[in-house]
Short mmCIF file of N, CA and C in Angstrom, two decimals:
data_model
loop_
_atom_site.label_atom_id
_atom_site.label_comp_id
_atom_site.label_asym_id
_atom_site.label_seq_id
_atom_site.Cartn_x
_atom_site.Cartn_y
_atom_site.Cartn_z
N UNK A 1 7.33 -33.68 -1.11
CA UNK A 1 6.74 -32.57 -1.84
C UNK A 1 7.78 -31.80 -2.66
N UNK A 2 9.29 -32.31 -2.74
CA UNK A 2 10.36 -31.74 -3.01
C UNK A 2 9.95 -30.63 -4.90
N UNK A 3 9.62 -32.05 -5.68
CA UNK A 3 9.31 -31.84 -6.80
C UNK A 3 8.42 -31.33 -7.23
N UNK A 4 7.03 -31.58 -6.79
CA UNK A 4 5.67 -31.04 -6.74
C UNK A 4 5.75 -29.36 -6.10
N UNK A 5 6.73 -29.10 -5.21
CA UNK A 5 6.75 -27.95 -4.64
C UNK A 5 7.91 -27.19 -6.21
N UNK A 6 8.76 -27.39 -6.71
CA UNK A 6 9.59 -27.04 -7.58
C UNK A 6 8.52 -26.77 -8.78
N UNK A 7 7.99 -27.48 -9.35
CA UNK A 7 7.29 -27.60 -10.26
C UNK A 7 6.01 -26.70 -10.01
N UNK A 8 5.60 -26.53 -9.00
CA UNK A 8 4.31 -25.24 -8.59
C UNK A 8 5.01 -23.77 -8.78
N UNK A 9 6.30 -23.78 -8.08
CA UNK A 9 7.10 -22.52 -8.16
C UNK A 9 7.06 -22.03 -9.65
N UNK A 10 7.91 -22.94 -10.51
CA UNK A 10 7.88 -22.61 -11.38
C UNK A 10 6.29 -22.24 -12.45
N UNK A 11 5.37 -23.05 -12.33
CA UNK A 11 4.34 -22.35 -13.16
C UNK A 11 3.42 -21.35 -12.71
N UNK A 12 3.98 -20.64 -11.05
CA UNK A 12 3.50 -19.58 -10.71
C UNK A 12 4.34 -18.68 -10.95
N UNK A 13 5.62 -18.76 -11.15
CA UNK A 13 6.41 -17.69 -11.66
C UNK A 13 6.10 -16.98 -12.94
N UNK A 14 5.81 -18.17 -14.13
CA UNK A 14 5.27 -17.99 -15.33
C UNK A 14 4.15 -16.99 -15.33
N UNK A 15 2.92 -17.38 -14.13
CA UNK A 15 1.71 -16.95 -13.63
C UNK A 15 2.33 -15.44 -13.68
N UNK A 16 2.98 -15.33 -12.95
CA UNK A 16 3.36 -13.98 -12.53
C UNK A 16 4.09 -13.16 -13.40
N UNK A 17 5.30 -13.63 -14.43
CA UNK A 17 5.63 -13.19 -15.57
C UNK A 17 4.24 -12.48 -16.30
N UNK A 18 3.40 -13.36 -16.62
CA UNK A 18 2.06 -12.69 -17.51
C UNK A 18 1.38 -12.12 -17.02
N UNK A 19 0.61 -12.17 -15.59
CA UNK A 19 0.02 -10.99 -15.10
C UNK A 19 0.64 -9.98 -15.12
N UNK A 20 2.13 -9.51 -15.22
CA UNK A 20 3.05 -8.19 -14.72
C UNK A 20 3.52 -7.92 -16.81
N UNK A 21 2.94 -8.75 -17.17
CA UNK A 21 2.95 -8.44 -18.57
C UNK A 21 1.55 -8.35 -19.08
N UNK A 22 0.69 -8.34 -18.60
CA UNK A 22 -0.64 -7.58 -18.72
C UNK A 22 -1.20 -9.25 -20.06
N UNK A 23 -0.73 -10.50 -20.14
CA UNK A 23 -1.15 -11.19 -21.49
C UNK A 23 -1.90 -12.28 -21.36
N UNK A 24 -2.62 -13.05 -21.65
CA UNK A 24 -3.65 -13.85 -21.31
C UNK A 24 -3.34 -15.09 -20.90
N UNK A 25 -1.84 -15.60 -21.29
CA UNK A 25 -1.34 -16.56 -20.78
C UNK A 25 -0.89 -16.65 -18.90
N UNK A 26 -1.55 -15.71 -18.21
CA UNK A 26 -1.30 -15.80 -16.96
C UNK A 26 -2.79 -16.79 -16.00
N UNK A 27 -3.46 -16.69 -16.86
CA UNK A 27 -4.71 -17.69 -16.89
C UNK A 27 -3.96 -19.27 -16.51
N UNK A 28 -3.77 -19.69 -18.22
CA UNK A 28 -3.72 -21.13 -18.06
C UNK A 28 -2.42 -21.93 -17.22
N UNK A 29 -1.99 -20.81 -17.10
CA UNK A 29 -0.42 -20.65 -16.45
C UNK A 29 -1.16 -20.99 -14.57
N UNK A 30 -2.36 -20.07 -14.33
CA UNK A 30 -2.67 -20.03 -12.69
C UNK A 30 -3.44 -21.41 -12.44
N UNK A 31 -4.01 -21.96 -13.57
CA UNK A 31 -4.91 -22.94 -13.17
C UNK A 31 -3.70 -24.37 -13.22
N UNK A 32 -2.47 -24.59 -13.57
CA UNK A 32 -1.70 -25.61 -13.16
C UNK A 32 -1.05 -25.05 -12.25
N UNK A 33 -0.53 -24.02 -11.98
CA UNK A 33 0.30 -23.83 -10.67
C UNK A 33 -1.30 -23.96 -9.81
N UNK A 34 -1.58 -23.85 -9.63
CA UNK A 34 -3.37 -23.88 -8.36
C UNK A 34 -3.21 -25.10 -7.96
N UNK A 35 -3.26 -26.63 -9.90
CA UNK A 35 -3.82 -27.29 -9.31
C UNK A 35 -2.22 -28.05 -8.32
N UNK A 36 -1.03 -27.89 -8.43
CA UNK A 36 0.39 -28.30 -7.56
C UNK A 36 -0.20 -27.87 -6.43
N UNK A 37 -0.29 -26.64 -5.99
CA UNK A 37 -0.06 -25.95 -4.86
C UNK A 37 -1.90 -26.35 -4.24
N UNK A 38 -2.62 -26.85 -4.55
CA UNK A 38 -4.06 -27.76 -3.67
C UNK A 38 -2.99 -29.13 -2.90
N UNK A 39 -2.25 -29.46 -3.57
CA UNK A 39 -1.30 -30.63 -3.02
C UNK A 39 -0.40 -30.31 -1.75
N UNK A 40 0.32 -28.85 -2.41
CA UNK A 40 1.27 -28.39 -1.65
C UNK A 40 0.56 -27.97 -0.35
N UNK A 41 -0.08 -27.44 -0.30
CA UNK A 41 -0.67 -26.56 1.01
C UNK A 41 -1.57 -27.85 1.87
N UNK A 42 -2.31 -28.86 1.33
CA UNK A 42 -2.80 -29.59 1.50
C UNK A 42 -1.27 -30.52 2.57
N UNK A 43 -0.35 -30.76 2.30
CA UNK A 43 0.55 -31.14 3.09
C UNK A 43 1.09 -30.60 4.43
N UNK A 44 1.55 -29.34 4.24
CA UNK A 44 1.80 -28.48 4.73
C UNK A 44 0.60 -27.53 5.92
N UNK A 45 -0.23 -27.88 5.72
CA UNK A 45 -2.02 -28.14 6.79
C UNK A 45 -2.20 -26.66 6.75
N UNK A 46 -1.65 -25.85 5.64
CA UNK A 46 -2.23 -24.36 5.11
C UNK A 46 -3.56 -24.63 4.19
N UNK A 47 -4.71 -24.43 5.23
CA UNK A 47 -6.19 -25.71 4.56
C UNK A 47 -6.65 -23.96 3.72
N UNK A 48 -6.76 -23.12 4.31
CA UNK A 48 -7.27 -22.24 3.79
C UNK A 48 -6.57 -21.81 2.00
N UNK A 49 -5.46 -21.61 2.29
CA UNK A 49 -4.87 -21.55 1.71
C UNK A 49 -5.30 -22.32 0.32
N UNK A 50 -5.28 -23.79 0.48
CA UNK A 50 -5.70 -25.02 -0.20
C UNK A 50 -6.91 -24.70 -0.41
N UNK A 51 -7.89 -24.59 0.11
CA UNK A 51 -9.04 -24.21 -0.74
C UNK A 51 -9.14 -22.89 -1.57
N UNK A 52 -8.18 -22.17 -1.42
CA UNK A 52 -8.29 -20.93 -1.92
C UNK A 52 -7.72 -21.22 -3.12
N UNK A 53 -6.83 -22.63 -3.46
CA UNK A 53 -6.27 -22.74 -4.94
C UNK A 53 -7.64 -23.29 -5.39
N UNK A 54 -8.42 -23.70 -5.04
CA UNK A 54 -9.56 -23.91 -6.13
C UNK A 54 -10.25 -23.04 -6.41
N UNK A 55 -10.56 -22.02 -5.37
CA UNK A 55 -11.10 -20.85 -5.83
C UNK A 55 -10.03 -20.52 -7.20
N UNK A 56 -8.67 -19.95 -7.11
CA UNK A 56 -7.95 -19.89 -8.35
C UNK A 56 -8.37 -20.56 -9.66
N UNK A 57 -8.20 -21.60 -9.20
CA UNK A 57 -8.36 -22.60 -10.54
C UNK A 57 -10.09 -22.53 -10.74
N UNK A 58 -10.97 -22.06 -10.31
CA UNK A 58 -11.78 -21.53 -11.07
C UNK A 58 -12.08 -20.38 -11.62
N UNK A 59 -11.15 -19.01 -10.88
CA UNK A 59 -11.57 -18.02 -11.07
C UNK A 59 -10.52 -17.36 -12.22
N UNK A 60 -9.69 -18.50 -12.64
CA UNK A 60 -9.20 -18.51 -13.58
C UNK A 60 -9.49 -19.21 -14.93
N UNK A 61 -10.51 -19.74 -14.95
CA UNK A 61 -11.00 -19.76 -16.40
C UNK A 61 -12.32 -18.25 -16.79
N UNK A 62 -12.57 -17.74 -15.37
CA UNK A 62 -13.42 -16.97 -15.67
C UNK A 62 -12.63 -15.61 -16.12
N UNK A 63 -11.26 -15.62 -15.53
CA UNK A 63 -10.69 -14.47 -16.08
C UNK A 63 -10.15 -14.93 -17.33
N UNK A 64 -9.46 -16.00 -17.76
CA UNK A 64 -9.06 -16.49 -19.07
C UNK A 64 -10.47 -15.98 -19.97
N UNK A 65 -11.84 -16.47 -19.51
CA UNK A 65 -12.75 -16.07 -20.68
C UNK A 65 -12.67 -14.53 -20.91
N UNK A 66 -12.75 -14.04 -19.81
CA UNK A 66 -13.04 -12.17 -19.59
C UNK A 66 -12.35 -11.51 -20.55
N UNK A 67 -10.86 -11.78 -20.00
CA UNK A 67 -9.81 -11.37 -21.28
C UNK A 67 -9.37 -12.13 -22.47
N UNK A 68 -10.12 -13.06 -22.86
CA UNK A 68 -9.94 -13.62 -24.54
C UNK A 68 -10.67 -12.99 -25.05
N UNK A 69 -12.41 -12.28 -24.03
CA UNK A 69 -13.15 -11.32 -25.40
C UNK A 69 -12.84 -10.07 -25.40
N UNK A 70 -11.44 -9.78 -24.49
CA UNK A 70 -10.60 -8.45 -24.84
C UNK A 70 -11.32 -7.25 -24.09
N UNK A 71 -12.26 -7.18 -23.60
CA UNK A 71 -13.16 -6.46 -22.91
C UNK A 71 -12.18 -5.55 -21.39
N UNK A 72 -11.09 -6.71 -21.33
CA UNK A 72 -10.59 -5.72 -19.94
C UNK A 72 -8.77 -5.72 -20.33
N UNK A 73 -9.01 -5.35 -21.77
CA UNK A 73 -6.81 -4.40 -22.09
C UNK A 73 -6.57 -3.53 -21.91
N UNK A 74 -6.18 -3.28 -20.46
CA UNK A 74 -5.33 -2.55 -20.15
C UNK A 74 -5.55 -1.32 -21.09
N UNK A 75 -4.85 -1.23 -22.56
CA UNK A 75 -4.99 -0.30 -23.29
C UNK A 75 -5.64 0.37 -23.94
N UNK A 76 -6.97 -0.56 -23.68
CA UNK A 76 -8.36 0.12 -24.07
C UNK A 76 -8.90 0.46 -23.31
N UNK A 77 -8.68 0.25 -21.66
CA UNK A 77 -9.53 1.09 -21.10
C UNK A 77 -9.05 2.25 -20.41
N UNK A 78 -9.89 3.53 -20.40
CA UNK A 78 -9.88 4.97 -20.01
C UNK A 78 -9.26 5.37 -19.08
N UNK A 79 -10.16 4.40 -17.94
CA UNK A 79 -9.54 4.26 -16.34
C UNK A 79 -10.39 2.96 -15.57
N UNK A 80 -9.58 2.63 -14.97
CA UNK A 80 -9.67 1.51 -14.52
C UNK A 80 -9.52 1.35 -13.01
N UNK A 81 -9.73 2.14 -11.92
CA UNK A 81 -9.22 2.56 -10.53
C UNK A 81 -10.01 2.02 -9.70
N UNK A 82 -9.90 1.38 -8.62
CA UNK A 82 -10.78 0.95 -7.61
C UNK A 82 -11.89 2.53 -7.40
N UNK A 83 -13.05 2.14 -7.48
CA UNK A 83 -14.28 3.48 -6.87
C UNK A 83 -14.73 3.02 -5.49
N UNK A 84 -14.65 4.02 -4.91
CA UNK A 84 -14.74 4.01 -3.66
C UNK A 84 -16.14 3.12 -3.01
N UNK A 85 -16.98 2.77 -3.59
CA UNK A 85 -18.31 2.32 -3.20
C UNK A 85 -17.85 1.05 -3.37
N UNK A 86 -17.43 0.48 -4.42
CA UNK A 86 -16.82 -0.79 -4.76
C UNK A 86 -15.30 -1.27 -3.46
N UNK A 87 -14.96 -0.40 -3.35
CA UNK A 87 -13.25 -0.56 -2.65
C UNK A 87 -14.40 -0.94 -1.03
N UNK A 88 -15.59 -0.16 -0.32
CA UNK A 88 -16.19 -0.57 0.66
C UNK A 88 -16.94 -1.94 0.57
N UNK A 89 -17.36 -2.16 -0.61
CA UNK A 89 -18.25 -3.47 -0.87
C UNK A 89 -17.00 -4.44 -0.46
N UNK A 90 -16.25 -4.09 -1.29
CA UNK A 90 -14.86 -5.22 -1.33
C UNK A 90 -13.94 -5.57 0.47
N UNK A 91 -13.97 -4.54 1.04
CA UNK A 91 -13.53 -4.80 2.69
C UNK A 91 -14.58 -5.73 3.24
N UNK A 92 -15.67 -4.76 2.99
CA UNK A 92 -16.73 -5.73 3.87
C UNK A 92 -16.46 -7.43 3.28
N UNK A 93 -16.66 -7.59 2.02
CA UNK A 93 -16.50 -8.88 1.54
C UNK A 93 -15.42 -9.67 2.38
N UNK A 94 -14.23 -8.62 2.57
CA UNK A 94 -12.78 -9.55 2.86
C UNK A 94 -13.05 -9.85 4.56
N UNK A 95 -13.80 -8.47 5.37
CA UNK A 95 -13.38 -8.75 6.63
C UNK A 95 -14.64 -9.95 6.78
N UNK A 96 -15.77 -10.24 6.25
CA UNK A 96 -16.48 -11.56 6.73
C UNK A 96 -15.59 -12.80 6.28
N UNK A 97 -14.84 -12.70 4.87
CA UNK A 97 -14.43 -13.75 4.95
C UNK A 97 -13.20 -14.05 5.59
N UNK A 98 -13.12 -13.50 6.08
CA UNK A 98 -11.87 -13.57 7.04
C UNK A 98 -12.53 -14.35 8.51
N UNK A 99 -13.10 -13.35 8.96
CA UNK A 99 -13.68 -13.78 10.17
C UNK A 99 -14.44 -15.33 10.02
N UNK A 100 -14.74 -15.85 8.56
CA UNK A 100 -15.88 -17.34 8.58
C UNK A 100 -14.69 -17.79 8.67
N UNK A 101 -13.75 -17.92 7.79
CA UNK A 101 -12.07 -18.90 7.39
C UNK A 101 -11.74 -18.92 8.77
N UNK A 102 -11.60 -17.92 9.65
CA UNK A 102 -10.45 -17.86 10.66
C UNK A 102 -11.86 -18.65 11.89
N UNK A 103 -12.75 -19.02 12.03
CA UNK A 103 -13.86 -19.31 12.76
C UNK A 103 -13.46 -21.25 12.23
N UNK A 104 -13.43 -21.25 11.01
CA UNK A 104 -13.55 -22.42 10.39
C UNK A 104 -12.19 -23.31 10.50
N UNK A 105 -11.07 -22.42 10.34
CA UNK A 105 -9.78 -22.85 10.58
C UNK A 105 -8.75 -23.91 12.29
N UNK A 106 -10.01 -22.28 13.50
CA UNK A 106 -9.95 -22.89 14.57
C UNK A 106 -10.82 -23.74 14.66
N UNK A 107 -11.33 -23.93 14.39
CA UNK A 107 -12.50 -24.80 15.00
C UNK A 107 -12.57 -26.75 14.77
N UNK A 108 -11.86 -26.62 13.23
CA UNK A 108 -12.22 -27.75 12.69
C UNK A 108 -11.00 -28.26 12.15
N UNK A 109 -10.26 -27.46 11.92
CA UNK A 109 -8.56 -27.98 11.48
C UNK A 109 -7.64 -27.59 12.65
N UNK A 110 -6.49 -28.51 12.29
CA UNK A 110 -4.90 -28.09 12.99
C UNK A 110 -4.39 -27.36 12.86
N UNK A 111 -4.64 -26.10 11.69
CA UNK A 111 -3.95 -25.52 11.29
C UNK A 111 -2.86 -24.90 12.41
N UNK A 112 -1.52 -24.69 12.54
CA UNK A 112 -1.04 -24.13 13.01
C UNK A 112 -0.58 -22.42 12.86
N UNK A 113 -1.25 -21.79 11.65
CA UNK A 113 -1.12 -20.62 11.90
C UNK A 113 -2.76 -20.12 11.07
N UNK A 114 -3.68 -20.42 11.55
CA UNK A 114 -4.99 -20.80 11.32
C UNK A 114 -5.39 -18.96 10.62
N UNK A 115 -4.75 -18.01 11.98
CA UNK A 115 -5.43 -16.05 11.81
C UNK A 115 -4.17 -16.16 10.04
N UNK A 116 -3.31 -16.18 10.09
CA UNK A 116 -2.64 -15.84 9.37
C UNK A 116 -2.91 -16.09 7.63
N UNK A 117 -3.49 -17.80 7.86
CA UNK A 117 -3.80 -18.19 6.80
C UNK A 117 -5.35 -17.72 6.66
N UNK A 118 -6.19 -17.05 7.27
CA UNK A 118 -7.29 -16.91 6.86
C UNK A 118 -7.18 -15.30 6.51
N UNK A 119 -6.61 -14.76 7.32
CA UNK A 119 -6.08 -13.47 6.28
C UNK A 119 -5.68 -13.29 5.19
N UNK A 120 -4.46 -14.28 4.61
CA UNK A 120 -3.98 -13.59 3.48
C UNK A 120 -5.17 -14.37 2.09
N UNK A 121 -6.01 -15.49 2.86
CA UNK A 121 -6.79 -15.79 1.88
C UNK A 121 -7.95 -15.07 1.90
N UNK A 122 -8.98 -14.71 2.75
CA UNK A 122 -10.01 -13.98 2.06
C UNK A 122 -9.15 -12.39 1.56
N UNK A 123 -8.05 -11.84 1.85
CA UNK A 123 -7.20 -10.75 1.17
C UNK A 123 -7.30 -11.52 -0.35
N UNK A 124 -6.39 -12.88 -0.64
CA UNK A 124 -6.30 -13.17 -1.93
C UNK A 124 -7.71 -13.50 -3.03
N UNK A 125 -8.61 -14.13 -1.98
CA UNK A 125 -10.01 -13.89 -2.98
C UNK A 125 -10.11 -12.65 -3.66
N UNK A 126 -10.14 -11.54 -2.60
CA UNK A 126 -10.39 -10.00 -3.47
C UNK A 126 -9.58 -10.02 -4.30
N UNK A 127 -8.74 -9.95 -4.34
CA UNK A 127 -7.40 -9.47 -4.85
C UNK A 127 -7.41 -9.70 -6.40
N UNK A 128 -7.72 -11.73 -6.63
CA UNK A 128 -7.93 -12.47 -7.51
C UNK A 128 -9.26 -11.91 -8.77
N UNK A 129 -10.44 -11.11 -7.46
CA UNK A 129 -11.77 -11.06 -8.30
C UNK A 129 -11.00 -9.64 -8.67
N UNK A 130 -10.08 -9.04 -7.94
CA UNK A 130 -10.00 -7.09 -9.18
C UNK A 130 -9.24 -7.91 -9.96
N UNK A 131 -8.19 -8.41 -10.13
CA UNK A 131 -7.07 -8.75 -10.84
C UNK A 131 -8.29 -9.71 -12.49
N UNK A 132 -9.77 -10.10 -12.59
CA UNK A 132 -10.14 -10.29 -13.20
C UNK A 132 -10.62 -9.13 -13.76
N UNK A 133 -10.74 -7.99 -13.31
CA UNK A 133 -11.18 -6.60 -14.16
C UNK A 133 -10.14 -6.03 -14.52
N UNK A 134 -8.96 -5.92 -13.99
CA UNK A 134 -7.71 -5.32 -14.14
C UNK A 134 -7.92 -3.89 -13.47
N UNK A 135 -8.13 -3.94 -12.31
CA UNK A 135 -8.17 -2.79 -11.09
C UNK A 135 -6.89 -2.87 -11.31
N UNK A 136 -6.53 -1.52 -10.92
CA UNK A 136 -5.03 -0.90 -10.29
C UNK A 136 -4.40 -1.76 -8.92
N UNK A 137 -5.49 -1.33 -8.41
CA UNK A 137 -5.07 -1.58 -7.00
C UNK A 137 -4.98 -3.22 -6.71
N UNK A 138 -5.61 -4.06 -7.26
CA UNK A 138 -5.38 -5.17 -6.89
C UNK A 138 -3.40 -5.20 -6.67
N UNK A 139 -2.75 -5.16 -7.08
CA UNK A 139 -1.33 -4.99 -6.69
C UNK A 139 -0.77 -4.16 -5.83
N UNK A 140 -1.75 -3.62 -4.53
CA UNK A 140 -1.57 -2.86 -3.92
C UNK A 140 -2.04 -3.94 -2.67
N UNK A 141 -3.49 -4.90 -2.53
CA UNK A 141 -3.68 -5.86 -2.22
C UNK A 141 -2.76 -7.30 -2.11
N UNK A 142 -1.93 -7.57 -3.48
CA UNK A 142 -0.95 -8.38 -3.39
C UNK A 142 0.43 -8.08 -2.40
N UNK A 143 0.27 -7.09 -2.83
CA UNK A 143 1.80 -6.44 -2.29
C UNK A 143 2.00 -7.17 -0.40
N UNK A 144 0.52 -6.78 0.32
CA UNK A 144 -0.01 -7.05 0.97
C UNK A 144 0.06 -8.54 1.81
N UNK A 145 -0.41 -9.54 0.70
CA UNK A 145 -0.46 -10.90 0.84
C UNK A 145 0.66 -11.51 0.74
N UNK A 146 1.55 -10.62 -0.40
CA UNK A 146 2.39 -11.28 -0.76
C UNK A 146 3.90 -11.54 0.54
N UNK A 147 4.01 -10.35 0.30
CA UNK A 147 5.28 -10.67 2.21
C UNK A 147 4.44 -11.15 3.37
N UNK A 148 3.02 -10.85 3.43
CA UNK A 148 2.75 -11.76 5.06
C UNK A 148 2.92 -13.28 4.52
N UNK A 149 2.29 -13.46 3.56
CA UNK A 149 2.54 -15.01 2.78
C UNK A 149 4.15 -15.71 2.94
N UNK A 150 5.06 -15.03 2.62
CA UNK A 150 6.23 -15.07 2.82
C UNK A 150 6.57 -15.64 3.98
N UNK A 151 6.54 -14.76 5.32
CA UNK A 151 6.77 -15.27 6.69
C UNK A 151 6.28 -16.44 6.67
N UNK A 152 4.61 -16.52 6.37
CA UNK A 152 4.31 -17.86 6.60
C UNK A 152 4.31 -18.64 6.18
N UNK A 153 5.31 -19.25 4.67
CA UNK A 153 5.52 -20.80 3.82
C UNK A 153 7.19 -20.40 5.03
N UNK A 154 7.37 -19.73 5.03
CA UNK A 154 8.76 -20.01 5.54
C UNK A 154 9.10 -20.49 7.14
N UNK A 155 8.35 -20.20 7.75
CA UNK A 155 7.46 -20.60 9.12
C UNK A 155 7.50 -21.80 9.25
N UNK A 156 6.24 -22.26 8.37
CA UNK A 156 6.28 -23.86 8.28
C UNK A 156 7.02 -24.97 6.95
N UNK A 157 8.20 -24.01 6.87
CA UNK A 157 9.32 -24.80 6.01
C UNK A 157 8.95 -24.77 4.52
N UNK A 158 8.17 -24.22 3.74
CA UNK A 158 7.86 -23.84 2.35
C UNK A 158 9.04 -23.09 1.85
N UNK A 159 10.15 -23.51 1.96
CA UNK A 159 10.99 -22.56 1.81
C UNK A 159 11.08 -21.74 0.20
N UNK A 160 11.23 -22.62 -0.68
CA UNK A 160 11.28 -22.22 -2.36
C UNK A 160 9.81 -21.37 -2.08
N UNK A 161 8.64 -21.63 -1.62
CA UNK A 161 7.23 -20.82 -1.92
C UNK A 161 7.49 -19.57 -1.20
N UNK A 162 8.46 -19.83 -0.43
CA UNK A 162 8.56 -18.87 1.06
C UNK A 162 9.20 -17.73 -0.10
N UNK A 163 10.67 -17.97 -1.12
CA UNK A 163 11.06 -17.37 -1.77
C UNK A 163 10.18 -16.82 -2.87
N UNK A 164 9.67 -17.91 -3.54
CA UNK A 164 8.43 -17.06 -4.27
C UNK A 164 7.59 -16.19 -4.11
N UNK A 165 7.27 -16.24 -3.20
CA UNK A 165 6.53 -14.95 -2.34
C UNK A 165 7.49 -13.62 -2.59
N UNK A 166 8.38 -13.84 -1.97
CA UNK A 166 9.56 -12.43 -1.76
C UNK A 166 9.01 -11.83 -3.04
N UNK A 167 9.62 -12.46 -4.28
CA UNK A 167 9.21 -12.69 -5.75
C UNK A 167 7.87 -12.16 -6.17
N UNK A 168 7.17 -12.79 -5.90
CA UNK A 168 6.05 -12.28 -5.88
C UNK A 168 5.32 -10.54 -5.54
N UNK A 169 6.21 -10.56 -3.98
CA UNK A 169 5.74 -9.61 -3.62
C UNK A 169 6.68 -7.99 -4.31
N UNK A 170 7.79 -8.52 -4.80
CA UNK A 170 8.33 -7.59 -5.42
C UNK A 170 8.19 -6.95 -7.12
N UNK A 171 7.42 -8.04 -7.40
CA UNK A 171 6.73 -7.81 -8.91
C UNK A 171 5.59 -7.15 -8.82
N UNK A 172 5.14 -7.41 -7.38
CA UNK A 172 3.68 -6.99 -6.99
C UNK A 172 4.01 -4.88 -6.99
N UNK A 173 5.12 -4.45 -6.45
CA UNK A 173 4.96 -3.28 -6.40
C UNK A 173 5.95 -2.86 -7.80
N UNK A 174 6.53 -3.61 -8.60
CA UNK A 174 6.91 -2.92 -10.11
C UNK A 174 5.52 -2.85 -10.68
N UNK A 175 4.58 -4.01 -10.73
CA UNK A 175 3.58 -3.86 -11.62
C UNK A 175 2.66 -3.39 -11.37
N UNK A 176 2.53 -3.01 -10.13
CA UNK A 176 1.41 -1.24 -9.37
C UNK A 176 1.92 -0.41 -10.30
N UNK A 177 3.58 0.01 -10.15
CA UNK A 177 3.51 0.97 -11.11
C UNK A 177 3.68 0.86 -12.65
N UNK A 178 3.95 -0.14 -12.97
CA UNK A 178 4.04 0.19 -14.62
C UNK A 178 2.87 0.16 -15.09
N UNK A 179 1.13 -0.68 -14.80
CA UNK A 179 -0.28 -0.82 -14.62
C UNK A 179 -0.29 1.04 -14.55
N UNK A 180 0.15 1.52 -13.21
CA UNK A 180 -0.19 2.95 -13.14
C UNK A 180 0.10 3.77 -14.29
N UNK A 181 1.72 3.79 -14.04
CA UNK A 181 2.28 5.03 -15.48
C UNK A 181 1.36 4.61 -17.43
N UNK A 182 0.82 3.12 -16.97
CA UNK A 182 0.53 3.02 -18.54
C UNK A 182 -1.06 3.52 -18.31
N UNK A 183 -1.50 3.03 -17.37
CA UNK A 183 -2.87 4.02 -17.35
C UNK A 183 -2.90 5.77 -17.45
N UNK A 184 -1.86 6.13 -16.84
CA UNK A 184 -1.97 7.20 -16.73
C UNK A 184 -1.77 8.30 -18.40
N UNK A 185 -0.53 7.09 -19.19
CA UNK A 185 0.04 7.41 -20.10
C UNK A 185 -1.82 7.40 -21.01
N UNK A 186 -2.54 6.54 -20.88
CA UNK A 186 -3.77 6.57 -21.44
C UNK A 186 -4.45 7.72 -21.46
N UNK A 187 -4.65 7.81 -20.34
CA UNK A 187 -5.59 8.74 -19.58
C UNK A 187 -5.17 10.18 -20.29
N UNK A 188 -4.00 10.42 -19.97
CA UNK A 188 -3.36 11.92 -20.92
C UNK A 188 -4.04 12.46 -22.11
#
């Protein structure tokens, strides 16, 4: 997986360059790192995980469409903040899917860290569906996924993903705030 794992790193880094640059190329950028890392995780018996890159790789042409008709820039909109009725819809969403993944994980796979991986994936479903409106907070959610994710590619020897994560999770709290100060700079 030496290469296939190198080659995922890199077009999720890209991924992550453009989401933390607010530009539409973080789309076509998520749907080839997705489709590496269905391989990668698929090896590595992180099953949840692995199905959760297809969720990506679809829920990334739906955000590629969302933001090509410009409807969710950052700079056009007013405010953009998780609302509290929505932020409850959205737990409830995460803690069932947590509880089906982590039901589904023991039950029917090997997984060896079965709670862990079904956490940070129904966490990353949400995360994925604000990050298609351009919620704030979805990077408050990553931040989240992103270091427990960490421990666990590094756990079971993901080491470069294990680092990407770190990566990840540290872009995750610059781009909470620069998302914030430019909303806010709006909002004024």
């Amino acid at each position: 997986m030496g290469y296939v794992e190198i080659l995922g790193v890199l077009f999720a880094l890209g991924f992550l360059y453009f989401e933390y640059k607010e530009s539409i190329w973080l789309w076509p950028l998520g749907i080839i790192s997705s489709a590496f890392y269905i391989f990668i995780f698929f090896d590595a018996k992180f099953y949840a995980d692995m199905s959760l890159q297809f969720y990506y790789f679809i829920i990334s042409f739906y955000g590629w469409y969302l933001w090509s008709k410009g409807a969710h820039k950052l700079n056009e909109v007013k405010k953009n903040y998780l609302r509290k009725d929505l932020a409850v819809k959205l737990l409830l969403i995460t803690i069932v899917l947590f509880v089906a993944l982590s039901f589904i994980l023991k039950k029917f796979t090997d997984s060896p860290v079965a709670i862990g991986d079904a956490f940070t994936s129904a966490l990353a479903i949400t995360g994925t569906w604000m990050l298609t409106r351009k919620i704030l907070e979805q990077w408050l959610v990553w931040i989240v996924v992103n270091f427990i994710s960490c421990g666990l590619y590094y756990y079971r020897g993901l080491d470069l993903t294990a680092a990407l994560y770190v990566v990840y999770a540290l872009v995750s709290i610059a781009g909470y705030y620069r998302w914030k100060n430019k909303m806010r700079a709006i909002n004024e």
